[in-house]
Structure formats: C-alpha cells, structure tokens
Short mmCIF file of C-alpha atoms (C1' of nucleotides) in Angstrom, two decimals:
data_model
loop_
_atom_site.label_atom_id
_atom_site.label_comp_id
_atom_site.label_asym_id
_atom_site.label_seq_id
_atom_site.Cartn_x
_atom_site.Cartn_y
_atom_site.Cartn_z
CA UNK A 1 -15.26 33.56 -13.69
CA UNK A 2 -11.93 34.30 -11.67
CA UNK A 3 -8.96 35.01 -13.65
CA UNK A 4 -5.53 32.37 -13.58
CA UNK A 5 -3.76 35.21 -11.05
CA UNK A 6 -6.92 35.15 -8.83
CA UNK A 7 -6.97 31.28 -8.53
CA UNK A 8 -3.66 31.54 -8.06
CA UNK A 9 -3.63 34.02 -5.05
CA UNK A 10 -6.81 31.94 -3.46
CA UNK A 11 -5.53 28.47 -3.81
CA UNK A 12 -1.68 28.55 -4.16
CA UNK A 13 -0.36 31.38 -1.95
CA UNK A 14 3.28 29.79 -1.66
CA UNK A 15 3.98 30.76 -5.21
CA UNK A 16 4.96 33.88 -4.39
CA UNK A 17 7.01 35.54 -6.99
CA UNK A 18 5.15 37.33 -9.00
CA UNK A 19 7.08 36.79 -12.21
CA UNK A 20 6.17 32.95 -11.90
CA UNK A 21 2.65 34.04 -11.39
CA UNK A 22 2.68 35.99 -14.06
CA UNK A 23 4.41 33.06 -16.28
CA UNK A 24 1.79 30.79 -15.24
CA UNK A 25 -0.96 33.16 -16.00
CA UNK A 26 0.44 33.19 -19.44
CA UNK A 27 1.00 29.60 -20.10
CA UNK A 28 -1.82 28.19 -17.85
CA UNK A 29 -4.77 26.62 -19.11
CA UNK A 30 -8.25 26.81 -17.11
CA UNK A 31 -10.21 23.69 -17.49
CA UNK A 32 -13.15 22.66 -15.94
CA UNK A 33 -14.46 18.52 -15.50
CA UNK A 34 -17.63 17.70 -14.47
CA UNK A 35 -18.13 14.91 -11.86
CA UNK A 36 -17.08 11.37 -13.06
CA UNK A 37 -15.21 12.97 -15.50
CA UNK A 38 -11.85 11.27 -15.91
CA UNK A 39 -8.96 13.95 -15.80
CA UNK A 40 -6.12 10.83 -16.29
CA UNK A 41 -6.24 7.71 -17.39
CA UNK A 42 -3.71 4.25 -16.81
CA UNK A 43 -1.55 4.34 -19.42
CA UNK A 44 -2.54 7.89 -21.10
CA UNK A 45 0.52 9.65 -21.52
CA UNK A 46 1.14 13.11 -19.23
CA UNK A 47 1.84 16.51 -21.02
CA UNK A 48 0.17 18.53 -18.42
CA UNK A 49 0.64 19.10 -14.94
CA UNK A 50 -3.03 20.29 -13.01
CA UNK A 51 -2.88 22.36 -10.15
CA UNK A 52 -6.36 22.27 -8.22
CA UNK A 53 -8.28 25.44 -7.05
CA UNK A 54 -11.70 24.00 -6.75
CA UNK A 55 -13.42 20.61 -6.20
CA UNK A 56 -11.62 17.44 -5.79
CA UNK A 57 -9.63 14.54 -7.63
CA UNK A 58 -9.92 10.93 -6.70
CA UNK A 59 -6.20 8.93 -7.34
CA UNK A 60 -7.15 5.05 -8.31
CA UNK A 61 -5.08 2.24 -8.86
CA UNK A 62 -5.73 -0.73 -10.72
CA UNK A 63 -4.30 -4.13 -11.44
CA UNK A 64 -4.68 -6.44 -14.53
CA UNK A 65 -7.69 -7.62 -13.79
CA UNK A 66 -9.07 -4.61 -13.94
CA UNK A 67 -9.76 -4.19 -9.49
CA UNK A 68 -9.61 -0.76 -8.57
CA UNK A 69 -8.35 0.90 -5.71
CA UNK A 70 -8.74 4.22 -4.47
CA UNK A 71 -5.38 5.57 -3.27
CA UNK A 72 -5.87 9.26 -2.01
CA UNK A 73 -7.61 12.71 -2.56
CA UNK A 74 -6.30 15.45 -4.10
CA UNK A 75 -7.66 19.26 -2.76
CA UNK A 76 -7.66 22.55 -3.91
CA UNK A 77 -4.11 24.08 -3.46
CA UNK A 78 -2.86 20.63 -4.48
CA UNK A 79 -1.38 18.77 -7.92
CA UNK A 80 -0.60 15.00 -8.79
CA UNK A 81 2.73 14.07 -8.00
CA UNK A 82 2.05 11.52 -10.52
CA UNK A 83 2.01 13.88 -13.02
CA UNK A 84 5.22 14.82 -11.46
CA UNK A 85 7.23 11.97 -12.09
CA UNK A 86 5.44 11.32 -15.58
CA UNK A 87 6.03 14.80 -17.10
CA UNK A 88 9.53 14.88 -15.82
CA UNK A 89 10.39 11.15 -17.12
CA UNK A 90 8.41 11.11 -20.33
CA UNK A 91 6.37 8.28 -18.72
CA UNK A 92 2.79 6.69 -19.01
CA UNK A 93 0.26 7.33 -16.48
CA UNK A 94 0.18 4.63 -13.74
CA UNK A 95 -2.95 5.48 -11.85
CA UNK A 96 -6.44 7.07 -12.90
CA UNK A 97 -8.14 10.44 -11.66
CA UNK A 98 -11.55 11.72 -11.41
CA UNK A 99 -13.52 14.19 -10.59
CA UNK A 100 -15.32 13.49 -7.29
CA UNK A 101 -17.17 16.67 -8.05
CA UNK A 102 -17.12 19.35 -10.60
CA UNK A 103 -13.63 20.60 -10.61
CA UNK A 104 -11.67 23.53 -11.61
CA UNK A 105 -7.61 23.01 -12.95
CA UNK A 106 -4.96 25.26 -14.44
CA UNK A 107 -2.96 23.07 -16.69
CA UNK A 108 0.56 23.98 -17.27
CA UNK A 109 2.80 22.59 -19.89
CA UNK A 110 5.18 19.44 -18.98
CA UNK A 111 8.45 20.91 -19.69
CA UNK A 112 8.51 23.95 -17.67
CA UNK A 113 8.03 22.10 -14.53
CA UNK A 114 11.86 21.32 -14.69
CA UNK A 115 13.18 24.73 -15.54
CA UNK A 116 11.10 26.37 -13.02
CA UNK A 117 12.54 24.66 -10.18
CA UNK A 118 15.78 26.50 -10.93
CA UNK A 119 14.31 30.08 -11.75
CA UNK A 120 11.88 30.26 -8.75
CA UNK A 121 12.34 29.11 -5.24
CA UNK A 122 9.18 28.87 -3.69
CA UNK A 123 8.34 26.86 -7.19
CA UNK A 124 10.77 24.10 -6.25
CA UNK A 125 9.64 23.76 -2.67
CA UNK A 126 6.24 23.66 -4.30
CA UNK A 127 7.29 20.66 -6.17
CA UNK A 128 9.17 19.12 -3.39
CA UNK A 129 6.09 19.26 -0.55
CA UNK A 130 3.80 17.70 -3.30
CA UNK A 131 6.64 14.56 -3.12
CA UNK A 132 6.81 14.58 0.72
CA UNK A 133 2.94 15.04 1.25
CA UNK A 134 2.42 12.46 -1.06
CA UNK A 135 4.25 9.73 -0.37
CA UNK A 136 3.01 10.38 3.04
CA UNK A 137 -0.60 9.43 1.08
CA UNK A 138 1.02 6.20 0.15
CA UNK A 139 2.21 5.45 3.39
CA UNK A 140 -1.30 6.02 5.14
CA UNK A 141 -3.16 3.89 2.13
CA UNK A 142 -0.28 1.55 2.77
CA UNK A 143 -1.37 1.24 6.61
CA UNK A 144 -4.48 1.59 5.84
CA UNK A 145 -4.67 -1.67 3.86
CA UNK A 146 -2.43 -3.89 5.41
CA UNK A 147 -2.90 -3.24 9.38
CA UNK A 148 -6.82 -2.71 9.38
CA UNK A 149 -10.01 -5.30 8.58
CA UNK A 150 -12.47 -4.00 6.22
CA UNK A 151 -14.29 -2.61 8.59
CA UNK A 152 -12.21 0.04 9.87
CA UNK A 153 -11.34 0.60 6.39
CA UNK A 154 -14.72 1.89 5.82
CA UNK A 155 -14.86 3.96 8.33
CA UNK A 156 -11.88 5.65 7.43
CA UNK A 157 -13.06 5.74 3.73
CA UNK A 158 -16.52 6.98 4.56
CA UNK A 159 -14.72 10.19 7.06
CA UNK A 160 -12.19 11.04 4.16
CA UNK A 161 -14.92 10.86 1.71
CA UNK A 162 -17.07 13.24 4.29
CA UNK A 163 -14.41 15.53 4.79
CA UNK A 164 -13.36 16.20 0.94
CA UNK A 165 -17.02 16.38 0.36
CA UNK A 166 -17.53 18.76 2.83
CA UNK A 167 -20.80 16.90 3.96
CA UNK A 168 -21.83 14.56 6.33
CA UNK A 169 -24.56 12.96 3.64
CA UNK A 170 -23.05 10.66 1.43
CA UNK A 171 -24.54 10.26 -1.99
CA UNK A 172 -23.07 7.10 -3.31
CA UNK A 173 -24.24 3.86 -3.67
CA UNK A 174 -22.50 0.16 -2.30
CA UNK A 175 -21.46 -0.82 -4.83
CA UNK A 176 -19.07 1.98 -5.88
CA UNK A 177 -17.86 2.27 -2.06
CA UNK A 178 -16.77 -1.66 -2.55
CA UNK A 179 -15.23 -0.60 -6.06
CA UNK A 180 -12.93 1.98 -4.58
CA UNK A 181 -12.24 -0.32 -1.72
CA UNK A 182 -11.53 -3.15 -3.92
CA UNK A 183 -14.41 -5.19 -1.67
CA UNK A 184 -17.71 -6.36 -2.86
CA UNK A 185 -20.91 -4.88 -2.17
CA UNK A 186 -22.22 -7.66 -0.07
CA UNK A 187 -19.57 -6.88 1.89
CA UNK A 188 -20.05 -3.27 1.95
CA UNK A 189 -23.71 -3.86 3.11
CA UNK A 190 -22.73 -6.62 5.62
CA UNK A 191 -20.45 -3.89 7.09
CA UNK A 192 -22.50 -0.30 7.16
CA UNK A 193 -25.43 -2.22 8.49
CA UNK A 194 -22.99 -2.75 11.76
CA UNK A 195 -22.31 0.58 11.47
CA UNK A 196 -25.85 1.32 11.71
CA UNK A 197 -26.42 -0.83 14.47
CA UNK A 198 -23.69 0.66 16.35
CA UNK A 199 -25.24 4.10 16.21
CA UNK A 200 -22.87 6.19 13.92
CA UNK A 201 -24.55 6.01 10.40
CA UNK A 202 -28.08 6.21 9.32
CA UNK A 203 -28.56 4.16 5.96
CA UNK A 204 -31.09 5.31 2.75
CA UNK A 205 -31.51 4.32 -0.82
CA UNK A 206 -28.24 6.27 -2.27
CA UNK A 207 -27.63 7.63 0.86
CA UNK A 208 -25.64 7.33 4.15
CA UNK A 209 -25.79 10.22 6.59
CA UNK A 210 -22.51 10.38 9.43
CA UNK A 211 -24.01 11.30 12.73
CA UNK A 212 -22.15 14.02 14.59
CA UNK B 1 38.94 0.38 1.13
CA UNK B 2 38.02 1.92 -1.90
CA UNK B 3 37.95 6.43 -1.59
CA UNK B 4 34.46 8.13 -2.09
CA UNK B 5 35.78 9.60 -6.06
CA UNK B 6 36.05 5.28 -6.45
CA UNK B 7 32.70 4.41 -5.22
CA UNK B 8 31.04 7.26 -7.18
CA UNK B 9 32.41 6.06 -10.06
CA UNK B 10 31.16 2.81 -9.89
CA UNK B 11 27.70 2.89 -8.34
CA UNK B 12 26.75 6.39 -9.14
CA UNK B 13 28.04 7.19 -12.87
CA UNK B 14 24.79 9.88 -13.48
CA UNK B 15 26.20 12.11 -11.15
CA UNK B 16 28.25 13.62 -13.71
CA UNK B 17 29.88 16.70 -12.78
CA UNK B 18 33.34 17.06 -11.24
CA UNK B 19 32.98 19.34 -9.03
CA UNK B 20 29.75 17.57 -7.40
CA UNK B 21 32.10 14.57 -6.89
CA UNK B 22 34.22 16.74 -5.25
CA UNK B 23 31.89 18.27 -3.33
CA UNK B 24 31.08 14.86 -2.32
CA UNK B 25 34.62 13.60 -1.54
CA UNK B 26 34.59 16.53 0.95
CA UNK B 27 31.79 16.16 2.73
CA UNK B 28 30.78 12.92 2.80
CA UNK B 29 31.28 10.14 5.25
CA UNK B 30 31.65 6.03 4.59
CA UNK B 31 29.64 4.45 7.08
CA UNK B 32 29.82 0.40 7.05
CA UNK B 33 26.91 -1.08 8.80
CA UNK B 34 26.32 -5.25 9.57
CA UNK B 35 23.75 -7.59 8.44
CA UNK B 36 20.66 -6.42 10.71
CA UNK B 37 22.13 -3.35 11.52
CA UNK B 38 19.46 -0.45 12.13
CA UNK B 39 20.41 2.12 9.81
CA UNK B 40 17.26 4.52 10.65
CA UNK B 41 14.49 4.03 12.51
CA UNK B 42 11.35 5.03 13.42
CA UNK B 43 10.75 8.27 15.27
CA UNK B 44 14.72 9.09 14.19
CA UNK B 45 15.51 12.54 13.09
CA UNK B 46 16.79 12.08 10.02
CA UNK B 47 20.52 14.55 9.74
CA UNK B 48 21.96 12.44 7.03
CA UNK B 49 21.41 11.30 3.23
CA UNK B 50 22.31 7.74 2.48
CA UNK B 51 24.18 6.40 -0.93
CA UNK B 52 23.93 2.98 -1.04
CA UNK B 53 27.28 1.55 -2.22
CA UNK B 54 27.68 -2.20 -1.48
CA UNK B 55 25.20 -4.62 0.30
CA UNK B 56 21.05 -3.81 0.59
CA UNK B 57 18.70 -2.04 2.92
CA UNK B 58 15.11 -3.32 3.86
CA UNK B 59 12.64 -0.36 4.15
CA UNK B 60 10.03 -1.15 6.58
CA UNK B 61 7.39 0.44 7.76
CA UNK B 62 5.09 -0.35 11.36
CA UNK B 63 2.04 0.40 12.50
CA UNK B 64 0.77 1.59 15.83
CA UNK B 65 0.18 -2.33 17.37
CA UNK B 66 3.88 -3.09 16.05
CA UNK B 67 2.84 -4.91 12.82
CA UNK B 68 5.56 -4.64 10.14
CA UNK B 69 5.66 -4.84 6.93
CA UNK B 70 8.70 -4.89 4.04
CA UNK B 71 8.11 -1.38 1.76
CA UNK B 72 10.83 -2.41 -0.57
CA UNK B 73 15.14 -2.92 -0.32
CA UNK B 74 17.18 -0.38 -1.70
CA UNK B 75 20.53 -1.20 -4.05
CA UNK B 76 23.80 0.01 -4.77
CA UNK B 77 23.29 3.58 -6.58
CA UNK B 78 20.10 4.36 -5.04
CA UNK B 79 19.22 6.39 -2.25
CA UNK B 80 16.08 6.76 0.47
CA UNK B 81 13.31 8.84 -0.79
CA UNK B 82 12.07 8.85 2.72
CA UNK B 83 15.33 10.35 3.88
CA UNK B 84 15.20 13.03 1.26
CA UNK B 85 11.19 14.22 2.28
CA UNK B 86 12.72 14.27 5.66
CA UNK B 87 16.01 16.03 5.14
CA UNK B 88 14.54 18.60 3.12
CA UNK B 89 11.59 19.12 5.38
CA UNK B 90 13.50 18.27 9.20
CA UNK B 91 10.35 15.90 9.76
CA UNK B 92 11.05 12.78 12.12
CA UNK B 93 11.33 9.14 10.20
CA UNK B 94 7.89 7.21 9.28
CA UNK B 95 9.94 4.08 8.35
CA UNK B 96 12.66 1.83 9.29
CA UNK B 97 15.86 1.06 7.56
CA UNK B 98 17.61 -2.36 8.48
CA UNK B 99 20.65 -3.47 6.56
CA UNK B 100 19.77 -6.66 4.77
CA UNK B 101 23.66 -7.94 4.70
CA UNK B 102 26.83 -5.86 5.63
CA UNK B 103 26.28 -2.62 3.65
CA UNK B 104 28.45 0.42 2.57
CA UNK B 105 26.89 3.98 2.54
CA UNK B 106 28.17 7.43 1.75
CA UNK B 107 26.48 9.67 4.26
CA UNK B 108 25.76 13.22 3.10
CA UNK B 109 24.93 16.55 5.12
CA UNK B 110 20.55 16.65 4.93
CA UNK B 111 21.76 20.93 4.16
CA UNK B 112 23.26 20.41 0.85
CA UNK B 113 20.65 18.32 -0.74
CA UNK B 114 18.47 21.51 -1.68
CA UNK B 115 21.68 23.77 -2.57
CA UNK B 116 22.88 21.14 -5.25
CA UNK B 117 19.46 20.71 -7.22
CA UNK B 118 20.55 24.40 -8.06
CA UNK B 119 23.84 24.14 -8.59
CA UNK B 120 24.38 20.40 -10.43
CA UNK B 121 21.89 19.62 -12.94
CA UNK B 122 22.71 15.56 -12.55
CA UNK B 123 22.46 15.85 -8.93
CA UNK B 124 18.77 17.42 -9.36
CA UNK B 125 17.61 14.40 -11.92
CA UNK B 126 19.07 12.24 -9.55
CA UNK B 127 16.86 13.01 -6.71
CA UNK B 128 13.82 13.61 -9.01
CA UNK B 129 14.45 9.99 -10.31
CA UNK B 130 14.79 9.07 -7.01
CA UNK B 131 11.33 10.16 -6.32
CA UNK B 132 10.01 8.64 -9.26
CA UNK B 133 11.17 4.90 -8.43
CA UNK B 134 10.91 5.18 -4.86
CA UNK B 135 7.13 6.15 -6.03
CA UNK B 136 6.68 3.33 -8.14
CA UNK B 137 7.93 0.77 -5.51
CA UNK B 138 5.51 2.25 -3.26
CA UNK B 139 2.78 1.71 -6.05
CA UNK B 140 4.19 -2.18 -6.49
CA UNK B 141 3.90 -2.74 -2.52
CA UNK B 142 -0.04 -1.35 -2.79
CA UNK B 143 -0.34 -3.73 -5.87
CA UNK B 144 1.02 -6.63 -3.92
CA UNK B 145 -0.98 -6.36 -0.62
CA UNK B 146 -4.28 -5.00 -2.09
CA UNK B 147 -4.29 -7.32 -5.35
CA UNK B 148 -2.61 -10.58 -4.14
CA UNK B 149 -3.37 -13.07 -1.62
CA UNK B 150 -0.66 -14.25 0.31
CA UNK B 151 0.50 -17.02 -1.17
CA UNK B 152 1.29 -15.20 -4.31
CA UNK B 153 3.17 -12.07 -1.95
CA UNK B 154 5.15 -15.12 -0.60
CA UNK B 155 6.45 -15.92 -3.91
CA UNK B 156 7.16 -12.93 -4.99
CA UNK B 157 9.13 -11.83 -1.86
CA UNK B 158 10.96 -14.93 -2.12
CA UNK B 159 12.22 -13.66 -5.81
CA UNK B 160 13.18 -10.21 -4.72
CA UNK B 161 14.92 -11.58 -1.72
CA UNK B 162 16.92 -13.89 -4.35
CA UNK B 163 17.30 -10.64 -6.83
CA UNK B 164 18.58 -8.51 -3.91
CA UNK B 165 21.17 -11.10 -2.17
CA UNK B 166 21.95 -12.78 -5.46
CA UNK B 167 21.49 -16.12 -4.31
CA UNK B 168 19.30 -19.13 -4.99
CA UNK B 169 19.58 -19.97 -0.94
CA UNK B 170 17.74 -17.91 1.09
CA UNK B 171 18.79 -18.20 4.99
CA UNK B 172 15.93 -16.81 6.58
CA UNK B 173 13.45 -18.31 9.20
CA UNK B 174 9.26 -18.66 8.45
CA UNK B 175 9.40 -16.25 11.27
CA UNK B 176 10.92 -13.47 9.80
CA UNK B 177 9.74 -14.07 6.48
CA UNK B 178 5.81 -14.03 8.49
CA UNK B 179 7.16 -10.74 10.16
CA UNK B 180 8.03 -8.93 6.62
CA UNK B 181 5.02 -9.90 5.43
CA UNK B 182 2.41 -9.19 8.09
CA UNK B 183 1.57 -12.26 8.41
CA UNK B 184 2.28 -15.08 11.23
CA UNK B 185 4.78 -17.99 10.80
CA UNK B 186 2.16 -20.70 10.60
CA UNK B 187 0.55 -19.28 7.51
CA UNK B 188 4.11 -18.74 6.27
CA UNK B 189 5.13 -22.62 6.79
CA UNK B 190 1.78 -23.67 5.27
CA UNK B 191 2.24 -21.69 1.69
CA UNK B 192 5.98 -22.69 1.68
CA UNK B 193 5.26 -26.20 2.09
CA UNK B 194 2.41 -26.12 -1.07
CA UNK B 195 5.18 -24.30 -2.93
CA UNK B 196 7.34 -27.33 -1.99
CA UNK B 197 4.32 -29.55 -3.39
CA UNK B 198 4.82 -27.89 -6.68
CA UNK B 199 8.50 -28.24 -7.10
CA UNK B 200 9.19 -24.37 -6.92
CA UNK B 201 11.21 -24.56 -3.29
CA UNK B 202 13.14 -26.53 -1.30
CA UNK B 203 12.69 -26.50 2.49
CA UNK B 204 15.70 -27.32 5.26
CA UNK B 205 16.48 -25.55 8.57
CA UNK B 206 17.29 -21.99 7.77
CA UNK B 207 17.17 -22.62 4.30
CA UNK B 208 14.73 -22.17 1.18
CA UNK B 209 16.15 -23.34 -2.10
CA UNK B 210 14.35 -21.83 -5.13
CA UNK B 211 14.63 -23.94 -7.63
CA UNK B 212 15.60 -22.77 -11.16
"C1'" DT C 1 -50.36 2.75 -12.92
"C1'" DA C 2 -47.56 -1.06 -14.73
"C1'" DA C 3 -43.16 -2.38 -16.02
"C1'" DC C 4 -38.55 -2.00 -15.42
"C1'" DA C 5 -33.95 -1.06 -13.76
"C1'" DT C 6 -31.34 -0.16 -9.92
"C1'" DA C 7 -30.19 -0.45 -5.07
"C1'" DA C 8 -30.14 -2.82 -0.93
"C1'" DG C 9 -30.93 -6.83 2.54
"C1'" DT C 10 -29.83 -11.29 3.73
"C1'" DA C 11 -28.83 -16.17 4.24
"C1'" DA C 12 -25.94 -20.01 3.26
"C1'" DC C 13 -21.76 -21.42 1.94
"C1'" DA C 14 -16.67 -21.29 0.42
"C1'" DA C 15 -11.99 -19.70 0.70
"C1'" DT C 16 -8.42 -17.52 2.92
"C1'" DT C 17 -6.01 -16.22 6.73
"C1'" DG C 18 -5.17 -16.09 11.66
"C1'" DT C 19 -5.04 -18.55 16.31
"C1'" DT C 20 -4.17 -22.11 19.62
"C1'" DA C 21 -2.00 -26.03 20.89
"C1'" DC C 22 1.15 -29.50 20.75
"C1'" DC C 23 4.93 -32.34 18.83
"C1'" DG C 24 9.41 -33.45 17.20
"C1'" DG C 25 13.96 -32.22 15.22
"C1'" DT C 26 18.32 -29.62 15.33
"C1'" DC C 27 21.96 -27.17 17.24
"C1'" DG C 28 25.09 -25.21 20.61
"C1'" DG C 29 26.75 -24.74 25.11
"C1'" DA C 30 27.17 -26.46 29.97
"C1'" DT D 1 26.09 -36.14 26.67
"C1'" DC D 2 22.23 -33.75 28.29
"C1'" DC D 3 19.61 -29.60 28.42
"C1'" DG D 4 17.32 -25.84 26.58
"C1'" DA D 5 16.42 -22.57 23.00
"C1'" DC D 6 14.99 -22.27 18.56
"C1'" DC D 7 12.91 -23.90 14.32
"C1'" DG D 8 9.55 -26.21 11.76
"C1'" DG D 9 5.27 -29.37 11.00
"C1'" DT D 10 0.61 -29.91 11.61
"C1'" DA D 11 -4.19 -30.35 13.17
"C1'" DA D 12 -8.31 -28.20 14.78
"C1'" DC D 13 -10.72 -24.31 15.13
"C1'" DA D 14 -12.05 -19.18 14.68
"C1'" DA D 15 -12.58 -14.95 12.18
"C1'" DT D 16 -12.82 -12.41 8.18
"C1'" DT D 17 -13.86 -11.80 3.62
"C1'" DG D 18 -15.71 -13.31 -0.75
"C1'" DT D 19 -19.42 -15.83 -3.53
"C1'" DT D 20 -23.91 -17.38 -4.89
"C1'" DA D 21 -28.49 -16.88 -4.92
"C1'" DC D 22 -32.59 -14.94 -4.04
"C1'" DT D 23 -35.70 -11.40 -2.17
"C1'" DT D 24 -37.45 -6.81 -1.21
"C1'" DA D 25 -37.54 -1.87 -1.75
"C1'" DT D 26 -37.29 2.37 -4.40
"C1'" DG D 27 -37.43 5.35 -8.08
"C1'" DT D 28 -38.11 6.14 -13.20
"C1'" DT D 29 -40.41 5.94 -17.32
"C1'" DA D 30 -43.61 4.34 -20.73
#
DNA sequence: TAACATAAGTAACAATTGTTACCGGTCGGA
DNA sequence: TCCGACCGGTAACAATTGTTACTTATGTTA
C-alpha cells in the first residue's frame, strides 16, 4: 500500500514542488475501482478531479439513444480533462468512464484546481498538457471515425486496446468490441474473421490473440 | 476603423481588467483577412493568438489522403483552442483555419498567453472557457459523424451555416458543401433534393434557401 | 450428464453511401 | 454570339455497413 507522496513521485514526476505535493498528500483521496466499475457517469455532476497512478480509464460517449462510443484511454500519470472543464465550470458530466481494469486514483477536491494554477507552476502546465494532449485524443478519434471503414477501425481499436492492456490476448467478447465501436457484433465477427484470414489474429471463445 | 480598446469592448466584455486591455492595445495587431482567406494552416507554426472580432472562421481538419472535414466555425469573442495548445506548447498546426466571410482578428504574441493567466484573473477564465467550449464542439462534431447519417449532418450543417452568416441564403456549391462534410457532391445533391421534397430547402444555382 | 445461457459463425437481405458516367443548364469572356 | 468552364441532375452500379434469422460451439450449473 504506497503512500499519496509515493504515487505521486512514481506516476506524476512533473509536479515538482514539494509544497504542492505535500498539499495534495493532504487533501488527496486514494480510491480504488474494480474493473467495469464506473468512475463517471453522463450527467453525474464533477466534484473531484482523478489523477491515475495505476490501471486504466476508458472515456465513452453516448447519444440519446443510448449508442456508445469509446473516445480515448486514459493512463497512469494522466487525469480527465473532462473533469477539467466540469470542476472549473460547475458543469454536468458529458461522457462516461470505466475501469478497463482495476484502477488506482487520488481524488482531489474541485476547487483547488483553479487556485493551484496560480500558486504552482509546474501545476498549471500540468493542467494545460492534459488540454493539449487531449484534444489531440479528439482529433485522432475524430480521424479515426470519419476517414477510415470499420475495418481499419478495428484494427486500430484492437492495438490501443493491446497496448493499454499491456497484452497481446484480448479477453473481451464481440459484442462489447461493437458496443465501444458503436458497430454491431455481426459486424464485428464479419470483420476479425478477415483478420484471421489475413494472418494477424487468432480467434477463441472470449478471446483474440495479436500475432507479433 | 474601430481601435483595439473599441473592439474589446464590444466582442470581448469578460476580459475585465484595464490594464489587460492595455496590455492588449499595445501589443496586439488587427489583421483583416477575405472570404476564403487561409488564416492557419496545416503544418503552420503557430506565433500568433487569434481574437475573432467581426466575420467567422471554419476550423477544418484533413487527413493523410486529403479528406476534409468542417471541426466547427469560430465567432466574434472567441478564440482557437488549437492555437492556444500550440502557442503554449510551440507544436506545428493539426488543423486549418479558413475565413468563412471577410473577418477581423486581433493577433496576440503566442509568449504572453501563459504570463497573463498569472497576472489577469479574467484573462485565465477566458482561456479555460475557451477550452471548455472548444471541447464541447469537438464532442458535438464526434456526436454528428458517429451518431448521424448523412442526411441528418446535412441538415444540421445547413443550420449552423445559416446561424454563423446570419442568412436564410446560403451561396455555396454541393461541392463544397460534399467537401466539408466528407462526403462527395453526388450524395450531397441527392439529400438536398429529398430535403427539397419535404419543403425544408429551396434549390437554385449557388443558392439554398432554408425555408422558415 | 442434461439443461441452459452465452458467445460466435454465417447467410440472405436491406439501407446507406460512394462511384462512374453522362446530360443539360447557366454564366462570363473572347 | 459562341465557346468553355462550372454547376447541378440523375441513373446504374458497387461497396460498406446494418439487420434478421438461424445455427453451432462452449462453458456453467443444477
């Protein structure tokens, strides 16, 4: 069980003054979620802001109709700039997250994000990469979904997914790969047969393993 | 020919403080660009900060092949959020500004950005707020391509166009319309003419009514 | 082991969007 | 006025994706 200042000195090395480490250590919550957990919810309201030290986030989007959409990862050393915008404007949540895998968060209160950014430097810059790394997200999901067919959408999806996982097995089924692609599964299966025939994916019940 | 103090005053009344203004007033530089004008492009190293004073920019964004695709138009009192991840980090442009009609900015030094958010409190909500809309267009544009088919994007391009120029008469080609939308101008003429059909539009040569 | 739920395979068909090809109308300059 | 560039209409076809329907395989539990 590491202590806040440990995470902290693992995960987030560019906070480096050591009185905002030591604020955070004080006002910093550890919490843990277990996979499929939901750490944020559409239209939950946002009084914490998570910084990730281990495991991973998935960032969805839905419409009214309820399709989903997965929109990008989050990693350890990372937070939701979503949580960003909604702590500093009072706002609803606009997107969902969950755990992809048993994850680890400090949560820090909403209103000292603001404040901080004036107090410590390498806080703001903190705040300002999250903005410029994630709207670079956007812009690949953006690509992503209007430039490419399905099929290289999958393939994209299942080396993301293999990368955050750190695996090259898969455990996941078809029909929660169309889900987060907003596809259906027959068109999931359609697809990662091809794959298979083409050499670069072995398929199994719950299972799809990347060859190297 | 209005002075900078003038066109702060009317198009950006949340930057409060007097001294900013005058900051501004010193530094800053009116720029008048015409309808089509590139006002950043892709690849461009981005020295400058935009406000947006009188007319609209189209943010676009391309892919690799040369497909483009409409992001979302900016309006008087707003600024680039892509120009502000790439001042403040000295990274090259991933989109394309075009000036939808002939367009006033104030052009700002990319150095000062950062040194205000200390200095001017109104200055640093402005950019965070900013960040936040420029974050929730982005979210709109993935709700719109991932979530609609095309003949619904068509529509609702064809109101923002109307919203942004402030016109019922849009003087536009199927061709450029099939451009900003990804898509090709036979599709384009085919939706427009059911729209027709159903009393929403009226078509001439370089013309689309929308009806009221 | 039998029964059941879940996951996956697949074929046939529908809907949407993109492509090719060609035609005719409009406008501006030579 | 005639030519040529541009714009729009449209049909036929192709490709992609989604839908329906049914089957087979796998793993779990009674």
């Amino acid at each position: 069980m590491s202590s806040i200042i440990e995470l902290l000195n693992e995960n987030f090395p560019e906070l480096q003054e050591s009185e905002l480490r030591a604020e955070i250590d004080q006002v910093g919550l550890i919490t843990r979620y277990k996979m499929d957990d939901k750490v944020m919810d559409y239209g939950g309201s946002v009084q914490k802001m998570p910084l990730l030290n281990s495991g991973s986030l998935k960032i969805m989007r839905r419409d009214a109709q309820g399709n989903e959409l997965i929109l990008y990862y989050l990693q350890p050393g990372e937070t939701c700039a979503m949580s960003l915008t909604c702590c500093l404007s009072d706002q609803k949540s606009e997107i969902r997250a969950v755990a992809e895998e048993d994850t680890t968060l400090i949560m820090l209160p909403a209103g000292l994000i603001d404040s901080w950014m004036l107090k410590y430097p390498s806080w703001k810059s903190f705040v300002m990469n999250t903005y410029r790394t994630r709207f670079e997200e956007l812009l690949n999901t953006i690509d992503s979904i209007a430039f490419h067919k399905m099929d290289e959408r999958l393939w994209r999806y299942l080396m993301d997914k293999s990368t955050v996982n750190n695996s090259h097995v898969l455990e996941t089924t078809h029909q929660k790969i169309a889900d987060e692609l907003n596809s259906t599964r027959e068109v999931i299966s359609r697809l990662l047969k091809q794959l298979e025939k083409q050499g670069k994916i072995d398929l199994g019940r719950n299972k799809i393993r990347i060859k190297p």
